[in-house]
PDB file of C-alpha atoms in Angstrom:
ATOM      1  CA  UNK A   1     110.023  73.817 116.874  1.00  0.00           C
ATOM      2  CA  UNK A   2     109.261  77.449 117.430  1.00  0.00           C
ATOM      3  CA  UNK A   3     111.548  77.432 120.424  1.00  0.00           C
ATOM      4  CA  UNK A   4     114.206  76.195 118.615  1.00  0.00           C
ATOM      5  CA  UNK A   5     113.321  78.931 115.671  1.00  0.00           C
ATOM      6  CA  UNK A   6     113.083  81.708 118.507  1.00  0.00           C
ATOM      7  CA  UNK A   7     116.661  80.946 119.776  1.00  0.00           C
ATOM      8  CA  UNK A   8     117.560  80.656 115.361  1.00  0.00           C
ATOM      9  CA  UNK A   9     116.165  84.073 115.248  1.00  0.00           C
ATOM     10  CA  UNK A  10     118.035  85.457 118.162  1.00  0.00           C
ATOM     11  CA  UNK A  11     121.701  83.634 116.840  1.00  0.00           C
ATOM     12  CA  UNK A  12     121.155  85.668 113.673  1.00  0.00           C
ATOM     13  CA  UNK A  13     120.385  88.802 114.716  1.00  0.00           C
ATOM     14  CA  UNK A  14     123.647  88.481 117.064  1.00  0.00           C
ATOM     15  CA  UNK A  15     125.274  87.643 113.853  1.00  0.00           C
ATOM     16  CA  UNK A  16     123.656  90.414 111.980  1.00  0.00           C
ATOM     17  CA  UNK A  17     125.015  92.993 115.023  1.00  0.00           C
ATOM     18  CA  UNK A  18     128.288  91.718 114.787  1.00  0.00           C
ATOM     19  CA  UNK A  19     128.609  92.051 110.645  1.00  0.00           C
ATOM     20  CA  UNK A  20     126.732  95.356 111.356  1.00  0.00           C
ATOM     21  CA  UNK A  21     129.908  96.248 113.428  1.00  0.00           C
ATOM     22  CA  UNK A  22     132.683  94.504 111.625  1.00  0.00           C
ATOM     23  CA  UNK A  23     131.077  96.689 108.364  1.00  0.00           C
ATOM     24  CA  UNK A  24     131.678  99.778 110.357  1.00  0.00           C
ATOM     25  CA  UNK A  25     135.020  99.129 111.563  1.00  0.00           C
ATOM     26  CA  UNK A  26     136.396  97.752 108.088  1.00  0.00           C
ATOM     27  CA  UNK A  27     134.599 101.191 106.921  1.00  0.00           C
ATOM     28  CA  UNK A  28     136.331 103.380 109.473  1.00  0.00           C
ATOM     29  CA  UNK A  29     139.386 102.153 108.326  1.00  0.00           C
ATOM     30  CA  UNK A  30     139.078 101.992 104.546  1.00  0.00           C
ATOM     31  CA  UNK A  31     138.107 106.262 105.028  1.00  0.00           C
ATOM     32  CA  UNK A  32     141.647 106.320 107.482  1.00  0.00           C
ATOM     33  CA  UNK A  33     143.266 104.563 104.810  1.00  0.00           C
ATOM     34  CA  UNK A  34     142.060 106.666 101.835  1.00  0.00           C
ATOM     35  CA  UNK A  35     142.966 110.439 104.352  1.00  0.00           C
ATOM     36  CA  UNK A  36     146.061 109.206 104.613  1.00  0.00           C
ATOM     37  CA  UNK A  37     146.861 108.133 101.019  1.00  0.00           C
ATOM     38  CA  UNK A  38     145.215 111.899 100.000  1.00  0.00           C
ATOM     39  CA  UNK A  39     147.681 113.462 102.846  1.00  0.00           C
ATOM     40  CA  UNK A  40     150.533 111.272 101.305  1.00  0.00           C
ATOM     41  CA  UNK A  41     149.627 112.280  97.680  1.00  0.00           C
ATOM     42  CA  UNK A  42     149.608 115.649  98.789  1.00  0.00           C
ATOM     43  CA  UNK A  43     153.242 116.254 100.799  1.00  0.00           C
ATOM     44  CA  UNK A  44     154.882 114.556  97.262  1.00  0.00           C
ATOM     45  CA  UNK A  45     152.739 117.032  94.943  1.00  0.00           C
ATOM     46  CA  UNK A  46     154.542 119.854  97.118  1.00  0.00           C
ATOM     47  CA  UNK A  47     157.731 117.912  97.283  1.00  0.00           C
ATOM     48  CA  UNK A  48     157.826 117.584  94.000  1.00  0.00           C
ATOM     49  CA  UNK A  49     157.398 121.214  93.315  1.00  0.00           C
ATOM     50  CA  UNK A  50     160.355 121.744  95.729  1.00  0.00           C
ATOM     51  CA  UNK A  51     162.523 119.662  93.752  1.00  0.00           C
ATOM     52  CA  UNK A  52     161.757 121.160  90.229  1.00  0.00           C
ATOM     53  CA  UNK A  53     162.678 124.486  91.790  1.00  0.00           C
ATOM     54  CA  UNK A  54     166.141 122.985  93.764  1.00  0.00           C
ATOM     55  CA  UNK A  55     169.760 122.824  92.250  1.00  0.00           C
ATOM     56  CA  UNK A  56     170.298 119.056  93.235  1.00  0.00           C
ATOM     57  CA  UNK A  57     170.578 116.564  90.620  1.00  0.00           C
ATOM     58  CA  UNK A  58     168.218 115.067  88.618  1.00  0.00           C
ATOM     59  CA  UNK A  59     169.069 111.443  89.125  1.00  0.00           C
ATOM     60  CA  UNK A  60     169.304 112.219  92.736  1.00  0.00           C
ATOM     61  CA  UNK A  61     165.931 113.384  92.949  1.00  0.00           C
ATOM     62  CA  UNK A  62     163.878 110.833  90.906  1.00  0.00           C
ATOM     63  CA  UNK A  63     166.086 108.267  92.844  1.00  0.00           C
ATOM     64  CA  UNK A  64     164.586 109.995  96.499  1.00  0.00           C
ATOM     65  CA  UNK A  65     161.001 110.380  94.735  1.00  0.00           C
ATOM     66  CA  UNK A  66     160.812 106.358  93.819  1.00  0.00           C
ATOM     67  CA  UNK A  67     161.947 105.377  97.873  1.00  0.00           C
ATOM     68  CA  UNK A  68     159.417 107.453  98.868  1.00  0.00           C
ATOM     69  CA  UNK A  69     156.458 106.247  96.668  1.00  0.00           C
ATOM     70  CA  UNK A  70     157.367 102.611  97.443  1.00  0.00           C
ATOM     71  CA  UNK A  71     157.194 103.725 101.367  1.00  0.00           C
ATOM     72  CA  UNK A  72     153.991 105.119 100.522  1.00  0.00           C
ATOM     73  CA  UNK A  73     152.624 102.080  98.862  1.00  0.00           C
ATOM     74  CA  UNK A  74     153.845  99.706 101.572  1.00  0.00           C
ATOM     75  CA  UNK A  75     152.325 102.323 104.603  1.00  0.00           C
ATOM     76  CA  UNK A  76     148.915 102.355 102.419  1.00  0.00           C
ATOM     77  CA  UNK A  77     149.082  98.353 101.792  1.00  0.00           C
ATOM     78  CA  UNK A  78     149.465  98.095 105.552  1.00  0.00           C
ATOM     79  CA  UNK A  79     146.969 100.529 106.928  1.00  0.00           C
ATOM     80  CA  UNK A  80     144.288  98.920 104.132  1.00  0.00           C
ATOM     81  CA  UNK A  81     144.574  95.454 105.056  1.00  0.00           C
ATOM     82  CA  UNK A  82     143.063  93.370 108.047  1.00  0.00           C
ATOM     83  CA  UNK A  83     144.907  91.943 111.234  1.00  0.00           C
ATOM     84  CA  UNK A  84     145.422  88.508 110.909  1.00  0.00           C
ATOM     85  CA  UNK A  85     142.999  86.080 112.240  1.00  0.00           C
ATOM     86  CA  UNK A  86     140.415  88.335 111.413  1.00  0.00           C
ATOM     87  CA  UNK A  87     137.703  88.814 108.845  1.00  0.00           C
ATOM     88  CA  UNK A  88     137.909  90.430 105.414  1.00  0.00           C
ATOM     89  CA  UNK A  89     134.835  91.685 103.709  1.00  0.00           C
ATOM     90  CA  UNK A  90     134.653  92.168  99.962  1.00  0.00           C
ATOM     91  CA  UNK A  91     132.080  94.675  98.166  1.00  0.00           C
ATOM     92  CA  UNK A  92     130.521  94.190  94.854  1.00  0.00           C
ATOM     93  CA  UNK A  93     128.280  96.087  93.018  1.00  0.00           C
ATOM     94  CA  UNK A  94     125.799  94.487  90.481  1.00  0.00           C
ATOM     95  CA  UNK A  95     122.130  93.081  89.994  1.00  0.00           C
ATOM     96  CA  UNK A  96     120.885  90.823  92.746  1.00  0.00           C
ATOM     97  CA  UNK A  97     119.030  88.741  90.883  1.00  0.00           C
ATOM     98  CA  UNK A  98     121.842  88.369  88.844  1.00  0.00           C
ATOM     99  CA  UNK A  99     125.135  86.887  91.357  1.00  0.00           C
ATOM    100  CA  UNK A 100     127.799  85.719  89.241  1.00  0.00           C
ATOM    101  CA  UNK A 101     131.269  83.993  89.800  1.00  0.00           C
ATOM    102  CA  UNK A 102     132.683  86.801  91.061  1.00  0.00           C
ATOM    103  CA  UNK A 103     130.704  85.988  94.045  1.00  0.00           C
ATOM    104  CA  UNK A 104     132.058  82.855  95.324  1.00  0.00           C
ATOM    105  CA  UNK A 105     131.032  80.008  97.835  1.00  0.00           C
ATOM    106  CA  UNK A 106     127.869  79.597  99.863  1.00  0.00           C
ATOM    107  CA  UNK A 107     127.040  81.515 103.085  1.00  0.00           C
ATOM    108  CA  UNK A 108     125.448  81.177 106.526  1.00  0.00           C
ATOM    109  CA  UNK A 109     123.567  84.313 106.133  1.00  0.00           C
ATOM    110  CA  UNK A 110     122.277  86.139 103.289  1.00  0.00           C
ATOM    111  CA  UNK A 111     120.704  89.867 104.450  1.00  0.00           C
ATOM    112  CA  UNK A 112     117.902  90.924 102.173  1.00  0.00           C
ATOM    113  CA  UNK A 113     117.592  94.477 103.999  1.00  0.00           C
ATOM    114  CA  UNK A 114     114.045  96.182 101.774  1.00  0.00           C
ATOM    115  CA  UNK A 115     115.512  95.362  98.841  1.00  0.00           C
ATOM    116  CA  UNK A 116     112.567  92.910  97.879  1.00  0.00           C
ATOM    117  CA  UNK A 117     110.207  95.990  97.716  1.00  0.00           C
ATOM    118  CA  UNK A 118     111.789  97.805  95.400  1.00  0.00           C
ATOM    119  CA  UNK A 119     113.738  95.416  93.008  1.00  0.00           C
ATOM    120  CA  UNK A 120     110.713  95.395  90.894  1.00  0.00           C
ATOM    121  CA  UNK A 121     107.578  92.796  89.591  1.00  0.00           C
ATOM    122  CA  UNK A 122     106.506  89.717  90.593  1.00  0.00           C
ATOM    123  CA  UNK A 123     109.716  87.728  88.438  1.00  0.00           C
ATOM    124  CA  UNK A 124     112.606  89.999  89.783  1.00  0.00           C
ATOM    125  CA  UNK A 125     111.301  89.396  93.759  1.00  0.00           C
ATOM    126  CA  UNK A 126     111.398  85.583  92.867  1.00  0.00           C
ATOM    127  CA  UNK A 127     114.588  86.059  90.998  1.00  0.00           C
ATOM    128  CA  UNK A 128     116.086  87.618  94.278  1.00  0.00           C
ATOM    129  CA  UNK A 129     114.873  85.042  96.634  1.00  0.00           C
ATOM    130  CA  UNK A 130     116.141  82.236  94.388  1.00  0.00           C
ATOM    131  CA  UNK A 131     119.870  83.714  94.585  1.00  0.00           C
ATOM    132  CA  UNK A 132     119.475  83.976  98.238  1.00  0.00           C
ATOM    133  CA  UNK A 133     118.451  80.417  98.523  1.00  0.00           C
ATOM    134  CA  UNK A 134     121.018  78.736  95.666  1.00  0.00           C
ATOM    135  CA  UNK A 135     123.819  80.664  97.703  1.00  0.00           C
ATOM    136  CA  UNK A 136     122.602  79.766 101.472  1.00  0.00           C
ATOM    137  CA  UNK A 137     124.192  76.922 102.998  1.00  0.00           C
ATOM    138  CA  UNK A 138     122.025  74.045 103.914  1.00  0.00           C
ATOM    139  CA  UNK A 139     121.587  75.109 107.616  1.00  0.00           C
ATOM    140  CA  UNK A 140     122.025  79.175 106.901  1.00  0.00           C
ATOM    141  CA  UNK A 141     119.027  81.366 107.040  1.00  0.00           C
ATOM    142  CA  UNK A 142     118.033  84.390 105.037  1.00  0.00           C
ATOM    143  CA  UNK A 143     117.403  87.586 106.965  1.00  0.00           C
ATOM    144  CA  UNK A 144     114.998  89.765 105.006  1.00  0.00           C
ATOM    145  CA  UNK A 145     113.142  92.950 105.594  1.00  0.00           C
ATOM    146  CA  UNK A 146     110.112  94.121 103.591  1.00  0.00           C
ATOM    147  CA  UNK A 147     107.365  96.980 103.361  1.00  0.00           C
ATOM    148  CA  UNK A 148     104.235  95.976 104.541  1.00  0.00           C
ATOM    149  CA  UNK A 149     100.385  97.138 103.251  1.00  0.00           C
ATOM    150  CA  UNK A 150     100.180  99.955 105.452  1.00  0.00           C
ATOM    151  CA  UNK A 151      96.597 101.546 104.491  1.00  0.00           C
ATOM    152  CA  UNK A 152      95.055 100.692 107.466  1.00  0.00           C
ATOM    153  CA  UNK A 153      97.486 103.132 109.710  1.00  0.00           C
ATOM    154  CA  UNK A 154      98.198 105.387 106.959  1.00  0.00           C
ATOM    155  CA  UNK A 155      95.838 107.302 104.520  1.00  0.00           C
ATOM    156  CA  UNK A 156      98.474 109.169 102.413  1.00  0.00           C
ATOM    157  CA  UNK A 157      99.886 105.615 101.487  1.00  0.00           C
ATOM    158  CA  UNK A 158      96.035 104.228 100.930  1.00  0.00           C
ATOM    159  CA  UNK A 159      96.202 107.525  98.316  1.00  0.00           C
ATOM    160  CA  UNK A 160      99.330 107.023  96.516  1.00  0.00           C
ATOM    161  CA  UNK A 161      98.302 102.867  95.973  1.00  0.00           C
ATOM    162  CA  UNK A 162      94.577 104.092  94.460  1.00  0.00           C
ATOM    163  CA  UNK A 163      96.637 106.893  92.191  1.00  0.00           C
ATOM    164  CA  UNK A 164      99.579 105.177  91.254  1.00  0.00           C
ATOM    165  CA  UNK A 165      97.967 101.300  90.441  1.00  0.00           C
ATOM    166  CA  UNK A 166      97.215 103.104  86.751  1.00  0.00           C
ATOM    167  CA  UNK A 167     100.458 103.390  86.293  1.00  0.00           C
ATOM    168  CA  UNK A 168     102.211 100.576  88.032  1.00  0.00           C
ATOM    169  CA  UNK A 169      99.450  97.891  87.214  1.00  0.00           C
ATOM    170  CA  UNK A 170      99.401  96.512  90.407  1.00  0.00           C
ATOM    171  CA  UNK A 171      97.960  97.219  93.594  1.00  0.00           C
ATOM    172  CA  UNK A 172     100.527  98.049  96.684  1.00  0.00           C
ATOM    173  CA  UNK A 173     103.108  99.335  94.141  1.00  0.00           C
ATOM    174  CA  UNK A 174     103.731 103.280  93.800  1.00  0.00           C
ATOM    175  CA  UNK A 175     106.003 105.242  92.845  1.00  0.00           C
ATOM    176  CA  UNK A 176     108.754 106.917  95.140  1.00  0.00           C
ATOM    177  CA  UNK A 177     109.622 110.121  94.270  1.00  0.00           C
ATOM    178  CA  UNK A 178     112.008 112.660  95.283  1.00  0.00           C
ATOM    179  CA  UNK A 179     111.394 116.365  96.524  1.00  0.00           C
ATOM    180  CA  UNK A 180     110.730 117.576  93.196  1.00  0.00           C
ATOM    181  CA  UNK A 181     108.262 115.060  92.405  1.00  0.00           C
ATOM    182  CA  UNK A 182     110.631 112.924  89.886  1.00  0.00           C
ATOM    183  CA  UNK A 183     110.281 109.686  89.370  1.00  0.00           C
ATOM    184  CA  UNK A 184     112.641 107.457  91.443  1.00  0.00           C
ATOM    185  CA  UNK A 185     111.594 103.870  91.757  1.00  0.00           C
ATOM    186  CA  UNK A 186     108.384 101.519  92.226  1.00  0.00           C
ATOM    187  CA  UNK A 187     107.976 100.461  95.653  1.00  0.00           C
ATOM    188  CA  UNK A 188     105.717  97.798  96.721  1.00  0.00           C
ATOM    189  CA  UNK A 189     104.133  97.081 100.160  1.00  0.00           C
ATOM    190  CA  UNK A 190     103.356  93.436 101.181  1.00  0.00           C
ATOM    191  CA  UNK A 191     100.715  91.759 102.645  1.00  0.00           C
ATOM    192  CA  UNK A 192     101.837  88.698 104.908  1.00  0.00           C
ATOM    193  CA  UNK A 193     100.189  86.205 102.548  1.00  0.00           C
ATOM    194  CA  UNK A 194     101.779  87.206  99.816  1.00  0.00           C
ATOM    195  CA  UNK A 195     105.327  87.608 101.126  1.00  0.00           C
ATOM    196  CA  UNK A 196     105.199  84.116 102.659  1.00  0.00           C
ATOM    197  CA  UNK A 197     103.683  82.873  99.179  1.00  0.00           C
ATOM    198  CA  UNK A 198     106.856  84.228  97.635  1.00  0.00           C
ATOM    199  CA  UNK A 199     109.047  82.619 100.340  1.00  0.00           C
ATOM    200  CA  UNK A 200     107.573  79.041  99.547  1.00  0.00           C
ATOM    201  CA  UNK A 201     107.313  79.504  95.947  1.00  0.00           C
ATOM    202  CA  UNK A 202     111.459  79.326  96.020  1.00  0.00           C
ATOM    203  CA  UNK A 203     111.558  76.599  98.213  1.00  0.00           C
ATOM    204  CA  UNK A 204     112.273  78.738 101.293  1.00  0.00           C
ATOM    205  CA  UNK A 205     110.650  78.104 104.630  1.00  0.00           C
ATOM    206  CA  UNK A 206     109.602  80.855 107.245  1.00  0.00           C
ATOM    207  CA  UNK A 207     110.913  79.851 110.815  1.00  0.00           C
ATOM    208  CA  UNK A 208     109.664  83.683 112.134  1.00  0.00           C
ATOM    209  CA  UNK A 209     108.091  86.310 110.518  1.00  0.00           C
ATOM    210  CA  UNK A 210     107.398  89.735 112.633  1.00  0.00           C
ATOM    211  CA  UNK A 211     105.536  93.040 111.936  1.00  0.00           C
ATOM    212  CA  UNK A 212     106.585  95.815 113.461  1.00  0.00           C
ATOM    213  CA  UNK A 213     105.015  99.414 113.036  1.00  0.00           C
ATOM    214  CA  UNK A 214     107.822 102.246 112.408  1.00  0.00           C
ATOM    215  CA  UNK A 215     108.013 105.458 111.415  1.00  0.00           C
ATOM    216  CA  UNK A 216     108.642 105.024 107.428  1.00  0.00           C
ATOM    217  CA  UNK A 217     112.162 104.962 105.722  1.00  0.00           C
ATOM    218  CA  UNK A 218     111.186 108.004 103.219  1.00  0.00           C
ATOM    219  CA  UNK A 219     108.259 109.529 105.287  1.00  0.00           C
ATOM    220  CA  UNK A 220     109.692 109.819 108.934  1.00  0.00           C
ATOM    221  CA  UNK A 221     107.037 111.536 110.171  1.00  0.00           C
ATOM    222  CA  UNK A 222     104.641 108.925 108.684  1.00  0.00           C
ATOM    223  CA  UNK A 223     103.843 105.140 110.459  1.00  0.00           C
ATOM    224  CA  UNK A 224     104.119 102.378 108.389  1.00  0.00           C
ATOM    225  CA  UNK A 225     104.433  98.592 108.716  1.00  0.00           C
ATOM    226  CA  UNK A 226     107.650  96.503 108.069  1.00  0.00           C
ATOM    227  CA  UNK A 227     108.310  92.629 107.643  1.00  0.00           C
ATOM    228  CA  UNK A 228     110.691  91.141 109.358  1.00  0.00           C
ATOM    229  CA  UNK A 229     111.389  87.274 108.131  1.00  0.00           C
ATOM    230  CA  UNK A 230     113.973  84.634 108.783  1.00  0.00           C
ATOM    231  CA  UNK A 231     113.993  81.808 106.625  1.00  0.00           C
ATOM    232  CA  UNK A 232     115.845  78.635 105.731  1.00  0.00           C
ATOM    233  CA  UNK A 233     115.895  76.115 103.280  1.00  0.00           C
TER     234      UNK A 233
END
């Protein structure tokens, strides 16, 4: 069994790579797309001032602007969509514990990339793992990444969990704030007992969980411990 969940792990995180890179491309081209719809928008904003300030007809001209906006939409509809055979990815932005129809379908992987540490209390981080799991196909996985307690490598983060449990009324959660000191979010750090409590609590069972010390996502210069999980119905 953990043989079979190494080689699990390893087919998802090929997976994971290969969205990673299909993201970037479909990205790439999206920004291509939208330079040259800006370059197109631009050459018929100067056209057009050419043409107020010509002699030629009227009906001639709005006749030569309307071919060249329906060129324009076809080269933009063209440049914007994918090559056959391949995949398409669709964005949406909304509440995660909260995936509605215009979400279709079930998938092989759901990627849950620190978002559990800092969608908020207890309810909301069960909320999220219950979407992932009522969307994952029977034989998917979830691939999720998560703070970890990190007092015992890092004193400034053993601080801000004494000052901040006042506030946040619970112990692990602080609050991340920007360079001015405002407010930005709670953000809470996980022990392993209590992230794999979470995990069974929606009916979602841990083939691998890893902790890896890195440099932390707000505090580079800082070490700090990170959860990495794969789990399946």
């Amino acid at each position: 069994k953990l043989g079979q969940a190494s080689k699990d792990a390893e087919k998802f995180r090929n997976e994971l790579n290969r969205v990673r890179g299909e993201v970037g491309r479909l990205t790439r081209e999206l920004r291509k797309s939208e330079e040259t719809a800006q370059a197109h928008a631009k050459e018929d904003s100067e056209r057009g001032r050419t043409a107020e300030a010509s002699s030629q007809p009227e009906a001639a001209a709005e006749a030569e602007s309307e071919a060249e906006a329906e060129a324009r939409r076809r080269r933009t509809s063209e440049q914007g969509s994918h090559r056959a055979g391949e995949p398409s990815l669709t964005f949406h932005v909304g509440d995660v514990t909260e995936v509605g129809e215009e979400i279709s379908g079930d998938f092989d992987l759901v990627l849950v990339q620190l978002v559990i540490s800092v969608v908020g209390g207890v309810d909301r981080r069960r909320k999220l793992l219950r979407v992932a799991r009522q969307r994952l196909r029977p034989e998917g996985r979830v691939l999720l990444s998560a703070s970890g307690a990190s007092e015992d490598i890092n004193e400034q983060y053993a601080e801000l969990y004494r000052k901040d449990e006042p506030l946040t009324g619970e112990f692990r959660t602080y609050f991340s704030r920007g360079a001015d000191g405002q407010v930005l979010y709670p953000t809470h750090h996980f022990t392993e007992d209590e992230l794999s409590n979470l995990f069974s609590a929606e009916g979602l069972r841990i083939c691998r969980l890893d902790r890896e010390r890195e440099a932390s996502s707000r505090r580079p210069d800082q070490a700090a411990w990170v959860f990495y999980a794969v789990a399946g119905r």
